[in-house]
XYZ file of C-alpha atoms in Angstrom:
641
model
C 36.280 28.086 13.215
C 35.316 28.297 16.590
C 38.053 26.912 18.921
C 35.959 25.221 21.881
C 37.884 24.184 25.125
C 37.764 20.657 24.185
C 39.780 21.406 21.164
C 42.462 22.116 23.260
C 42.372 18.240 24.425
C 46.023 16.908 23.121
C 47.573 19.765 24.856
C 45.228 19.700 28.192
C 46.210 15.807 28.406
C 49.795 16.978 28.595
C 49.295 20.065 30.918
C 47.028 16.802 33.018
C 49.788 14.379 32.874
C 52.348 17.230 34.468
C 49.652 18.303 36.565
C 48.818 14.730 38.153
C 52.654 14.958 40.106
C 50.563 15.191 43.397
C 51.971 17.563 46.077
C 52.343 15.601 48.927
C 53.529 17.900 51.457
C 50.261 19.785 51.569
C 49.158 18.368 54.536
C 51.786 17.825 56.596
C 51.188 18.951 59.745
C 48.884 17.245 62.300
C 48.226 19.669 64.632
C 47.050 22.407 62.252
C 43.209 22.679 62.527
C 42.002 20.059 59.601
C 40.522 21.780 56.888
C 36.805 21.524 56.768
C 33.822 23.709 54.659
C 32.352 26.667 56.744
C 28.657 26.906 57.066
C 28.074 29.539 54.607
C 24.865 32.296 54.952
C 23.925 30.528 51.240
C 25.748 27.824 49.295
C 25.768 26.991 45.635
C 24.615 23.276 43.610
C 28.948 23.565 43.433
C 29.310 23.756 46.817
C 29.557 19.786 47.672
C 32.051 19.449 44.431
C 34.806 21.465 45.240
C 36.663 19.232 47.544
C 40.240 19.485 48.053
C 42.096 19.850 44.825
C 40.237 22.784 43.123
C 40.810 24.539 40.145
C 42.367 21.516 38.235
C 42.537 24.101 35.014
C 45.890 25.515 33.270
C 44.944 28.781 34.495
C 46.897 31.194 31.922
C 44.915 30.338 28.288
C 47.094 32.880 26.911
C 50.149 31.974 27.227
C 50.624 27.991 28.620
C 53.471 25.418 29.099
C 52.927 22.213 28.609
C 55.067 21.108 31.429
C 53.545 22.875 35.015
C 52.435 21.990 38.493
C 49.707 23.200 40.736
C 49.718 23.956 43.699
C 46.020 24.569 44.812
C 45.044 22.683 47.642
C 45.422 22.476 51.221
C 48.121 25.011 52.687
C 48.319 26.074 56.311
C 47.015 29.441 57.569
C 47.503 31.827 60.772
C 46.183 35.123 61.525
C 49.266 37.714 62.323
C 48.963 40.645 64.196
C 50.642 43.196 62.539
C 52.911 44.283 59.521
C 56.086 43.534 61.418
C 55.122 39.997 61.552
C 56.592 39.756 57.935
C 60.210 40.302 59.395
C 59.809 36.790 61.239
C 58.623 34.334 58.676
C 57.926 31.456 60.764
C 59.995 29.237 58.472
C 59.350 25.726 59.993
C 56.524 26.080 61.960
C 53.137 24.466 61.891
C 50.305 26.819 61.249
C 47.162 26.752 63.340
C 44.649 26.166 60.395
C 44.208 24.318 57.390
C 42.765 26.842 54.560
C 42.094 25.864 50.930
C 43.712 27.809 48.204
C 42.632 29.577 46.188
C 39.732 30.732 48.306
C 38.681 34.129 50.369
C 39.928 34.147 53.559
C 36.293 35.637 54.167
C 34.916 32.970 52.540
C 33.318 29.600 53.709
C 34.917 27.492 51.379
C 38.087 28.724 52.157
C 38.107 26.933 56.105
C 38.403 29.896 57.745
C 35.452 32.749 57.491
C 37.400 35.069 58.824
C 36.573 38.932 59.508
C 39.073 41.724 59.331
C 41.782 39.714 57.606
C 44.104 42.426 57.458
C 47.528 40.080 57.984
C 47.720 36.776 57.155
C 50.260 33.891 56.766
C 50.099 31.352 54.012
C 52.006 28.019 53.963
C 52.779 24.602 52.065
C 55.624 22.679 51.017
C 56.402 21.377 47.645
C 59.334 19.552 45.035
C 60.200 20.391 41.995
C 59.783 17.115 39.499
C 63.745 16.032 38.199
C 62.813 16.514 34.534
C 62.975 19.930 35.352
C 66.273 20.485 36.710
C 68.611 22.610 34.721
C 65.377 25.291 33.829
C 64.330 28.106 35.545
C 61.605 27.510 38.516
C 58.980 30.241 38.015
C 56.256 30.708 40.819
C 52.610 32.061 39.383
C 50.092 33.249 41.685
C 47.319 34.328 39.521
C 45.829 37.042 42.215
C 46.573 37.615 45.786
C 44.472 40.627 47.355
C 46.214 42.786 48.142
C 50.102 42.919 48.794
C 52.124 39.471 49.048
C 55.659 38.887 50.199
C 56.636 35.355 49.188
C 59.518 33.496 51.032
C 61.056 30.263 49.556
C 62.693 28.202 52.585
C 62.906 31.152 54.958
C 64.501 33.355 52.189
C 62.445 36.593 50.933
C 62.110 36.160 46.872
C 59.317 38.404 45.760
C 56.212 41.216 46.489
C 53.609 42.183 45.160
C 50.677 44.686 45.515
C 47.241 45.064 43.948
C 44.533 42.692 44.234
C 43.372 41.468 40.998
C 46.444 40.529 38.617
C 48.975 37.879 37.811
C 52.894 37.535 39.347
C 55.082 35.994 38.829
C 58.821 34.842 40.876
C 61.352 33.041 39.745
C 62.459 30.922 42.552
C 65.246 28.898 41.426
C 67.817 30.265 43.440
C 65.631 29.681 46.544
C 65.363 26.281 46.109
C 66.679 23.627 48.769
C 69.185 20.779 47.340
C 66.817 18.245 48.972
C 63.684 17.513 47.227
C 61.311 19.453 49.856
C 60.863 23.148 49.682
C 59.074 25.182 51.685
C 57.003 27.874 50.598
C 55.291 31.122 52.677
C 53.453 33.738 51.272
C 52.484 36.592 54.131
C 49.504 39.109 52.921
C 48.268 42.281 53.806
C 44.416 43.755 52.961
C 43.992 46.395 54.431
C 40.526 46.530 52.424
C 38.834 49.590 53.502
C 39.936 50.296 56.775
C 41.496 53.471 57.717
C 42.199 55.964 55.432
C 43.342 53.721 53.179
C 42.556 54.156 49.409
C 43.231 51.333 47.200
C 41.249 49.714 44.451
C 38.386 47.375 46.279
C 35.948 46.896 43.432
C 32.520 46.264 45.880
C 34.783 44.865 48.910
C 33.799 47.017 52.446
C 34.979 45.660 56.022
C 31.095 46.570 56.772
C 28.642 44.820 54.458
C 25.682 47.334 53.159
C 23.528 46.608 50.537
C 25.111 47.698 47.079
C 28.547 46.585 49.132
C 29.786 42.795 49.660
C 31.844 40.707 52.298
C 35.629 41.363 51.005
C 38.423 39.370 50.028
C 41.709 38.413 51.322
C 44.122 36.582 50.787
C 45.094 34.083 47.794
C 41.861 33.419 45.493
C 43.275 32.784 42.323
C 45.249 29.776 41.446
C 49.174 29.026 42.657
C 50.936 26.947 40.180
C 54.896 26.178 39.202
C 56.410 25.882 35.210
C 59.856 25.191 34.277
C 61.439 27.995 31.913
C 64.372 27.418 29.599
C 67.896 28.714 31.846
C 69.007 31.054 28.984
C 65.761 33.044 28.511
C 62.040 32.696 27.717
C 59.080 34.182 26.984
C 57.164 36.523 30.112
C 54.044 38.188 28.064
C 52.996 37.935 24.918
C 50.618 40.560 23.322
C 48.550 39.288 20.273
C 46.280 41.630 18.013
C 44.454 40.458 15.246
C 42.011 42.891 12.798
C 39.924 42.248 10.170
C 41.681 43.010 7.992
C 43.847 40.077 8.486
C 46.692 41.593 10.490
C 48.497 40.258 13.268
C 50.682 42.722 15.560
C 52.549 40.590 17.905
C 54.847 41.764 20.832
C 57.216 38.823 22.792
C 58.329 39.919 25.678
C 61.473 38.088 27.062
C 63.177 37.443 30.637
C 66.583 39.236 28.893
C 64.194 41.998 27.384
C 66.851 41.471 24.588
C 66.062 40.931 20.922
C 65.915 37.614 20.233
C 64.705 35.602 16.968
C 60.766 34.505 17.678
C 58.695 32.429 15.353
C 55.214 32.826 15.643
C 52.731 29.997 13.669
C 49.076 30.495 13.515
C 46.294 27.539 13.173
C 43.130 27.031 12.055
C 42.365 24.216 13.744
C 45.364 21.831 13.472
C 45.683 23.599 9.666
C 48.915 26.117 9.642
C 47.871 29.376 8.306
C 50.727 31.424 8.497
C 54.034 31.877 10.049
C 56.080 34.584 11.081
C 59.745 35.311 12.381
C 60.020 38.426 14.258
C 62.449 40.305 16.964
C 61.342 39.695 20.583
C 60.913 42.672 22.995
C 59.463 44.826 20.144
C 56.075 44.809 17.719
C 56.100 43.423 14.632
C 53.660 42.579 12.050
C 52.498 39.680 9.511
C 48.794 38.510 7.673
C 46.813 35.713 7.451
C 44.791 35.974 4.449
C 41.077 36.074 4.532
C 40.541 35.423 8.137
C 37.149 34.011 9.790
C 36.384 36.923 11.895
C 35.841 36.596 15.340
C 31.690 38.179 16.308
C 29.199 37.234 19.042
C 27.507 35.396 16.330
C 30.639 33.595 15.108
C 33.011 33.667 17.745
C 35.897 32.152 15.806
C 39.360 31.289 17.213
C 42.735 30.750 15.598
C 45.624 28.462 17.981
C 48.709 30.655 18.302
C 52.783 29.100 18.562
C 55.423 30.768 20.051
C 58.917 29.632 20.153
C 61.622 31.599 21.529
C 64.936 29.837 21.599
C 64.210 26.795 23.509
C 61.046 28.370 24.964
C 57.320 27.221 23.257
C 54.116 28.293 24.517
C 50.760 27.996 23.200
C 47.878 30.993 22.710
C 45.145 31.784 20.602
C 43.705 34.991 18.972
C 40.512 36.239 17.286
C 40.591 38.057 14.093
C 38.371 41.407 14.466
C 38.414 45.557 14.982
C 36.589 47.128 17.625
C 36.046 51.247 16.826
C 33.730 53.476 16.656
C 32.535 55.968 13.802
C 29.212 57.657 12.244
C 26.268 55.687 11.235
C 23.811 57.990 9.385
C 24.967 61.030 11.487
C 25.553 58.917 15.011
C 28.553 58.096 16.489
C 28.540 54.349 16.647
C 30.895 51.269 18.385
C 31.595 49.346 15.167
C 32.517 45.895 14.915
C 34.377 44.820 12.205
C 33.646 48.277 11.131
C 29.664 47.507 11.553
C 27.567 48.987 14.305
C 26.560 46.119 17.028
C 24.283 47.254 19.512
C 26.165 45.827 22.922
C 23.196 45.058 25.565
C 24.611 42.698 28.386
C 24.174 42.642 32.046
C 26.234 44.413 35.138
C 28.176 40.956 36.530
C 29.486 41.244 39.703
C 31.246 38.135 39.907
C 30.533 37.408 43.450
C 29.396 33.971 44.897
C 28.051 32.772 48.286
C 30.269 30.298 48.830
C 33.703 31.699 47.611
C 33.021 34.784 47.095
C 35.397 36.668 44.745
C 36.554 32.747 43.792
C 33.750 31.320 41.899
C 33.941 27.312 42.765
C 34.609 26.601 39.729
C 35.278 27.131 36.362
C 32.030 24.898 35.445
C 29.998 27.224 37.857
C 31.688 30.504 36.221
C 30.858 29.445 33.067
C 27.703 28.646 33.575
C 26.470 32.536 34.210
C 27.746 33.257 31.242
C 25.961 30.334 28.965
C 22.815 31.746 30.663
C 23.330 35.090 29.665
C 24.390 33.655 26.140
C 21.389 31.246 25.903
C 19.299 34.602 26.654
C 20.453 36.855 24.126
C 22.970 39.122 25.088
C 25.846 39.717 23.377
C 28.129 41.394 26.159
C 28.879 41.310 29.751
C 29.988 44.392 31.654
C 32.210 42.943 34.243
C 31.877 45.486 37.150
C 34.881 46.830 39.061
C 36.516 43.223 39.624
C 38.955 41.457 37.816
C 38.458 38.003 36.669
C 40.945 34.515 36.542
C 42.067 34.493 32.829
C 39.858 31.490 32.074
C 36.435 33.890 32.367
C 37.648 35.658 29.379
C 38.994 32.868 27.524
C 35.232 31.436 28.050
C 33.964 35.271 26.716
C 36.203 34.388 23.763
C 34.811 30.852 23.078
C 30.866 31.570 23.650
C 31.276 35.180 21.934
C 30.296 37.692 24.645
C 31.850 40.946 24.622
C 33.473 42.361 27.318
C 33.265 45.428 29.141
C 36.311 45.803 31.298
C 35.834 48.029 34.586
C 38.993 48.799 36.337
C 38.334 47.914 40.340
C 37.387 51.317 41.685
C 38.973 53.111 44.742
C 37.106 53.579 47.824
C 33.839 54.911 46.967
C 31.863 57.882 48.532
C 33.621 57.343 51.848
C 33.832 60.205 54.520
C 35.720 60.509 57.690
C 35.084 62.897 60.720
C 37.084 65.052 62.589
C 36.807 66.366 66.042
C 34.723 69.062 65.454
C 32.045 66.497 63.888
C 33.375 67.783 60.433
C 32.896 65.578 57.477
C 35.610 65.403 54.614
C 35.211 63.162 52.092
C 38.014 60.171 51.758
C 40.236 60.601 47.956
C 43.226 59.239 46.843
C 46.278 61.174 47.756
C 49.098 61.911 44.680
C 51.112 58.496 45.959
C 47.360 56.422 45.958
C 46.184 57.856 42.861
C 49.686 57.461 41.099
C 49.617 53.438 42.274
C 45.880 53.458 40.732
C 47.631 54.108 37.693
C 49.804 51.908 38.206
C 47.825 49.080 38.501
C 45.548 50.481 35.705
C 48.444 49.960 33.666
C 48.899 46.398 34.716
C 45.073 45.660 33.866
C 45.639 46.706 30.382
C 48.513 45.218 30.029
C 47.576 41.697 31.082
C 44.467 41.314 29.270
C 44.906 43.486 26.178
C 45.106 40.337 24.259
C 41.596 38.714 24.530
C 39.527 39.079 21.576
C 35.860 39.300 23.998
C 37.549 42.821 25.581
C 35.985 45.638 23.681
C 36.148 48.495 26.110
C 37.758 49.869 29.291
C 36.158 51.338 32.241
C 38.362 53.362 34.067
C 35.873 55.142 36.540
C 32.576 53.822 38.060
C 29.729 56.911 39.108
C 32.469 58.889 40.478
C 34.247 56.373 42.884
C 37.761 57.523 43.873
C 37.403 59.919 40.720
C 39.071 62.837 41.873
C 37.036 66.252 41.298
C 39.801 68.817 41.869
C 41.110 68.326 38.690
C 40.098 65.624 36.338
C 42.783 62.862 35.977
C 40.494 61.145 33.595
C 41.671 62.337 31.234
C 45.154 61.633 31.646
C 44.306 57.723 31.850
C 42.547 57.922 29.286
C 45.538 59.037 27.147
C 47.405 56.577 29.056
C 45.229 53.829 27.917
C 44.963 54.608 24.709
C 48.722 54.241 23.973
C 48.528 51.140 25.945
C 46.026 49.538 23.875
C 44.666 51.434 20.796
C 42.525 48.921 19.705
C 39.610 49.235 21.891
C 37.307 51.869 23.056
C 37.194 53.707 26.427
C 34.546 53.899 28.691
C 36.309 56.951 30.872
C 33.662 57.701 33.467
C 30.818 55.417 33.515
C 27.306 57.076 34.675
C 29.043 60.263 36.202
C 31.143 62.768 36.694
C 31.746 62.943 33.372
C 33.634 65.837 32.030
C 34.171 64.697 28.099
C 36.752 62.612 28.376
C 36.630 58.895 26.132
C 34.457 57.305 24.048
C 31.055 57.019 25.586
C 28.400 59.318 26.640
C 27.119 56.633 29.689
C 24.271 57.385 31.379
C 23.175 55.259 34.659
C 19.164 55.955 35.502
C 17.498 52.637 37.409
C 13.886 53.789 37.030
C 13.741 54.140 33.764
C 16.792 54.368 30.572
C 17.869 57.792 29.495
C 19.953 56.211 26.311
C 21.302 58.762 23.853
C 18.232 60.769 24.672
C 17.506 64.816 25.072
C 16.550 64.068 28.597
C 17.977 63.376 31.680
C 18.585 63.189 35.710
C 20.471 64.888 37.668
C 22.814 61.926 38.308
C 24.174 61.972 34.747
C 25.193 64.407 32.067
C 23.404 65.522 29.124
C 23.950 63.203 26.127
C 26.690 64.429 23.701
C 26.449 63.752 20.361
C 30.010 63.496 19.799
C 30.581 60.676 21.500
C 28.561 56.860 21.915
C 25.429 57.184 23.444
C 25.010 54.302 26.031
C 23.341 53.115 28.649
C 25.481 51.691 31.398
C 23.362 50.664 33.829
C 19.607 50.332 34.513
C 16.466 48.073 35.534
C 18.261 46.756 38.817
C 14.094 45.450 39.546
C 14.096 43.540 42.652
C 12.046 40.729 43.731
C 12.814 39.617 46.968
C 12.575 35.373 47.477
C 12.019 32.717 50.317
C 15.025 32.763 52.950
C 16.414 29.390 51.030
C 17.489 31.276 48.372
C 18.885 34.505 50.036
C 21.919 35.432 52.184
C 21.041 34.522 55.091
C 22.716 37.376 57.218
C 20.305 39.596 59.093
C 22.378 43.328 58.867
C 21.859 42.121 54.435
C 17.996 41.046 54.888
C 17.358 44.250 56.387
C 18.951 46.418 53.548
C 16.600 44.452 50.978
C 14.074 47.590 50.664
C 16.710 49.824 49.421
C 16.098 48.280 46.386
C 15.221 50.767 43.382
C 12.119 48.976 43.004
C 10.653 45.625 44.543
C 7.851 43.720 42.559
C 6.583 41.423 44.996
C 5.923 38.900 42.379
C 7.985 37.194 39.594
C 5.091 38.128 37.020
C 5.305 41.589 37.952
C 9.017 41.276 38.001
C 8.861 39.938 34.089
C 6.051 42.476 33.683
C 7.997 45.643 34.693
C 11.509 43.987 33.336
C 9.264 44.314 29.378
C 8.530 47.548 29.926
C 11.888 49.121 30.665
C 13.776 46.962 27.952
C 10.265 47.809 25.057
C 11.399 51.611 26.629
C 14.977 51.143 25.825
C 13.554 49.661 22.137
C 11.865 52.650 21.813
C 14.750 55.369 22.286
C 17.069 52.824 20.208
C 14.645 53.680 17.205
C 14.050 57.694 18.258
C 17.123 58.477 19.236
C 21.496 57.858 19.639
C 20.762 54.404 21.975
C 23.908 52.558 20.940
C 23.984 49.998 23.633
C 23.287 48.641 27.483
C 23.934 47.252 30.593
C 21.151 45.604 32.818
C 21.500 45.516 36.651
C 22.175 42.142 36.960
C 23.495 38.620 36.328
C 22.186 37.663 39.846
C 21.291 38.783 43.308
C 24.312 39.282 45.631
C 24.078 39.223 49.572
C 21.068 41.983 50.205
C 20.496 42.863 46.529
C 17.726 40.927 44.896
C 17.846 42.416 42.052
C 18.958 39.464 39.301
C 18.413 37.449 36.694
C 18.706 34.213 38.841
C 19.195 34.404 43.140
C 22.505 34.066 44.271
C 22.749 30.944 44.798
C 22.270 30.348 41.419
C 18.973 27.902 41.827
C 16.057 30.308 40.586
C 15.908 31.895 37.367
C 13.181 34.678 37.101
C 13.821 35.074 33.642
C 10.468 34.326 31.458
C 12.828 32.852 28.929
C 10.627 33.603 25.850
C 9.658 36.980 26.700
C 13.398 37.767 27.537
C 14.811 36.256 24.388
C 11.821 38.182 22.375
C 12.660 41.758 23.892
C 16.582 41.331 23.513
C 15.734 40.801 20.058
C 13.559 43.519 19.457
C 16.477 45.488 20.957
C 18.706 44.225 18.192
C 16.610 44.804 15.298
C 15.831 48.224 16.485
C 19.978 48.619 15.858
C 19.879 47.205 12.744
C 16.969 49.412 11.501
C 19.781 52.442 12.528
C 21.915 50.936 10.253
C 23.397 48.510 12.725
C 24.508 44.556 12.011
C 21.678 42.190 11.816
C 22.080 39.967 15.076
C 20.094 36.946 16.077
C 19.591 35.453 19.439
């Protein structure tokens, strides 16, 4: 069956009903600076629609509560100097702006546009609804870049650091005896600046081409749950093969074992039902499973109980692997070869940048890509909110995970004019591990996720030796199920699954020939293409960023066709080229530079702002194709478009 968001409607009208509590005391202060739009270098047709209460969505698919409150809206902001500012909270005060959460700091829709956001200060005020009292008050901020110290009325209750993932704090002991609470959250991005190494995806402090405006600050959604007093559950971890098997891992507040019943649905139709220990794997079947493909994306409802504790999931049945197909190592699907062609998706937007402006506008890249063909998106060193994925899992896109890279290719200069090029000390590159860790741990779950990046062309890769291959190891025990994509495009010095070449001009796919870029293809491993084409076409200023230092970069380009025929023109020749080495030789896959422009690249399927598609639909969907039955004349699945 395939589970479409709207099947999810009794349970969304609960999570609504909770949801509609309205948070009154987020605007409460007259003399902050009323929130307002920026005027943006581009907007979006979403733009207009975003108003003041964005983000209405449970935004945790995975693993939701029917009783919850969110918190995006209108909080107060205020630049701070310095890092000492976070030892004086300023618990009381009125901030000097309005900003919208979740947004960029950066961004236009966020109020402020700001540049250099390096420390920030976030507040609003909020109650906790009576039904809850008795539970456990937990906090969710589903990304803050890049550290956060949160204060509940004036009292310090939690950190974090890194960018792109989910935390959690459990207030309750914070709260006020009065029904008003005040909330604070101060942040510090230190982006790119210094000598500072941290994982920044694309994000520079100075805009060039290839790299985009950063982002600060909170730009994923901020919402409140009660949690049973005694214990409940913190992560769950769901698996499910084709074979029928489920491997299921409840993790609990008391990290004690504790009696867990898990029931899975078809539909409203109980399939099976399990009781387990929490805090450790276990393992039950459900017999002859509708497997979960690109062509059938089929999903299964998932509930959890855990002493008083219930939340709601949902898993797809299918294996992700690879093995030999007539002589050539394959990725395998449901122990089939699928040739995975998608395109490199940024996830960037002109008007929120990292925060698309909303989940109809996210979702509607990814229809377009669907509607086109492909069959996977590689979803390039950024992180997504949880509902992109749970979208992957609906429409049937694969996913190609890239882990946010470190600070690419940077140098700093001495005195004596000498260069040295900027790497992660031991303490950076052990916290890149770190938060590698977290990545796999938080969305090891979704069925769409069928392979890990850990290293983009050699950003914040570390040559001296070659940790590679000790994340890779790492992963692996992390998350066996899926494949690893250890160094995507270069250096590559054997470590995980894929043999990935990157080469714009023209693909070099499993072949016997190459650039100097990239490695020689080896057999032993999957021969892929992750990135190429990356054709530009540059467009009337309506439709571009309209920043001058961005405009000017346009010509660096790898190619500019100064028409959209010739675009479509030399867009059918690369993919007919990439046909042609999927039937010669080890092709087993691809990744076309891009889902849309973004700020001086002009190199998409559609402009940034979304409104022009240069796609020639029928000459698109007609080349994917061929690229598919190529595959299957290797031996690979039959796939249609």
């Amino acid at each position: 069956m395939h589970l479409s968001y709207s099947l999810f409607a009794p349970l969304l009208g609960a999570l609504a009903a909770a949801r509609s509590i309205p948070n009154t005391y987020h605007q409460n202060a007259a003399r902050s600076m009323p929130y307002a739009v920026k005027q943006s270098p581009l907007d979006t047709p979403w733009t207009e629609n975003v108003g003041t209460t964005p983000w209405p969505e449970y935004p945790r698919p995975q693993l939701q509560r029917t009783q919850w409150k969110n918190l995006n809206g209108v909080w107060q902001y205020q630049n701070a100097s310095t890092q000492d500012a976070v030892r004086q909270p300023p618990t009381g005060q009125t901030l000097a702006n309005e900003v919208l959460v979740p947004s960029c700091l950066e961004s236009a829709l966020s109020g402020i546009q700001g540049k250099d956001m390096f420390y920030s200060w976030y507040s609003t005020k909020f109650d906790v609804p009576s039904p809850w009292n008795g539970q456990r008050v937990l906090l969710h901020f589903g990304a803050v870049d890049y550290e956060a110290t949160v204060f509940i009325n004036g009292k310090q209750a939690g950190f974090n650091r890194g960018g792109y993932f989910h935390f959690e704090v459990d207030v309750t002991d914070y709260l006020s005896s009065n029904a008003t609470n005040e909330l604070l959250v101060f942040v510090h991005d230190p982006t790119d600046s210094g000598d500072s190494v941290i994982p920044v995806g694309k994000q520079t402090l100075n805009p060039s081409h290839i790299f985009y405006t950063p982002c600060s600050g909170i730009w994923q959604s901020v919402w409140l749950e009660p949690a049973p007093s005694n214990n409940w559950i913190t992560q769950l971890d769901l698996d499910a093969n084709m074979d029928g098997q489920v491997n299921v891992t409840v993790h609990s507040a008391k990290g004690n074992a504790t009696s867990v019943e898990v029931t899975v649905y078809d539909g409203d139709h109980e399939v099976a039902s399990h009781t387990g220990q929490s805090d450790q794997p276990f393992l039950f079947k459900v017999s002859e499973p509708k497997l979960w493909s690109p062509d059938s994306p089929n999903l299964y409802n998932v509930t959890v109980r855990l002493g008083n504790d219930q939340v709601q999931s949902y898993t797809g049945f299918r294996t992700i692997s690879k093995g030999k197909v007539d002589g050539i190592v394959r990725p395998l699907l449901n122990g089939k070869f699928v040739f995975m062609f998608g395109t490199l998706d940024q996830g960037y937007w002109p008007d929120g940048l990292y925060t698309p402006p909303s989940r109809e506008a996210m979702v509607y890249d990814l229809k377009i890509l669907k509607d086109l063909g492909f069959n996977m998106v590689r979803k390039h060193i950024k992180v997504e909110p949880a509902l992109f994925y749970r979208a992957c899992d609906e429409l049937g896109l694969l996913v190609i995970q890239d882990m946010p890279s470190m600070r690419p290719l940077q140098e700093r200069t001495d005195s004596n004019c000498k260069k040295t090029r900027i790497l992660a000390n031991n303490p950076q590159q052990t916290e890149f591990g770190r938060q590698l860790e977290v990545l796999i741990n938080q969305f090891k779950s979704y069925p769409s996720i069928s392979t890990w990046v850990i290293y983009n062309e050699g950003w914040g890769q570390i040559t001296s030796y070659y940790p590679e291959f000790e994340l890779t190891e790492r992963v692996k025990s992390l998350d066996p199920t899926r494949l690893i994509d250890s160094t995507s495009g270069w250096i590559d010095h054997g470590a995980g699954d894929f043999s990935d070449n990157h080469h714009y001009a023209n693909p070099q796919c499993g072949t016997p020939f190459y650039s100097t870029d990239s490695s020689p293809y080896d057999p032993s491993r999957i021969g892929f293409q992750g990135e190429f084409g990356g054709l530009g076409n540059n467009v009337t200023i309506e439709n571009l960023w309209h920043d001058q230092a961005a405009i000017n970069k346009i010509n660096q380009t790898y190619e500019i066709d100064t028409t959209v025929e010739a675009w479509n023109y030399r867009s059918h020749v690369l993919l007919s080229e990439l046909e042609d080495q999927v039937r010669r030789y080890a092709c087993s896959g691809g990744v076309w530079t891009q889902t849309t422009d973004v700020e001086g690249e002009v190199n998409g399927l559609m402009t940034y702002d979304r409104r022009i598609k240069r796609v020639n639909e029928e000459q698109w969907k007609a080349d994917i194709q061929a690229l598919y039955d190529a595959a299957a004349a290797r031996g690979g699945a039959s796939q249609k478009n």
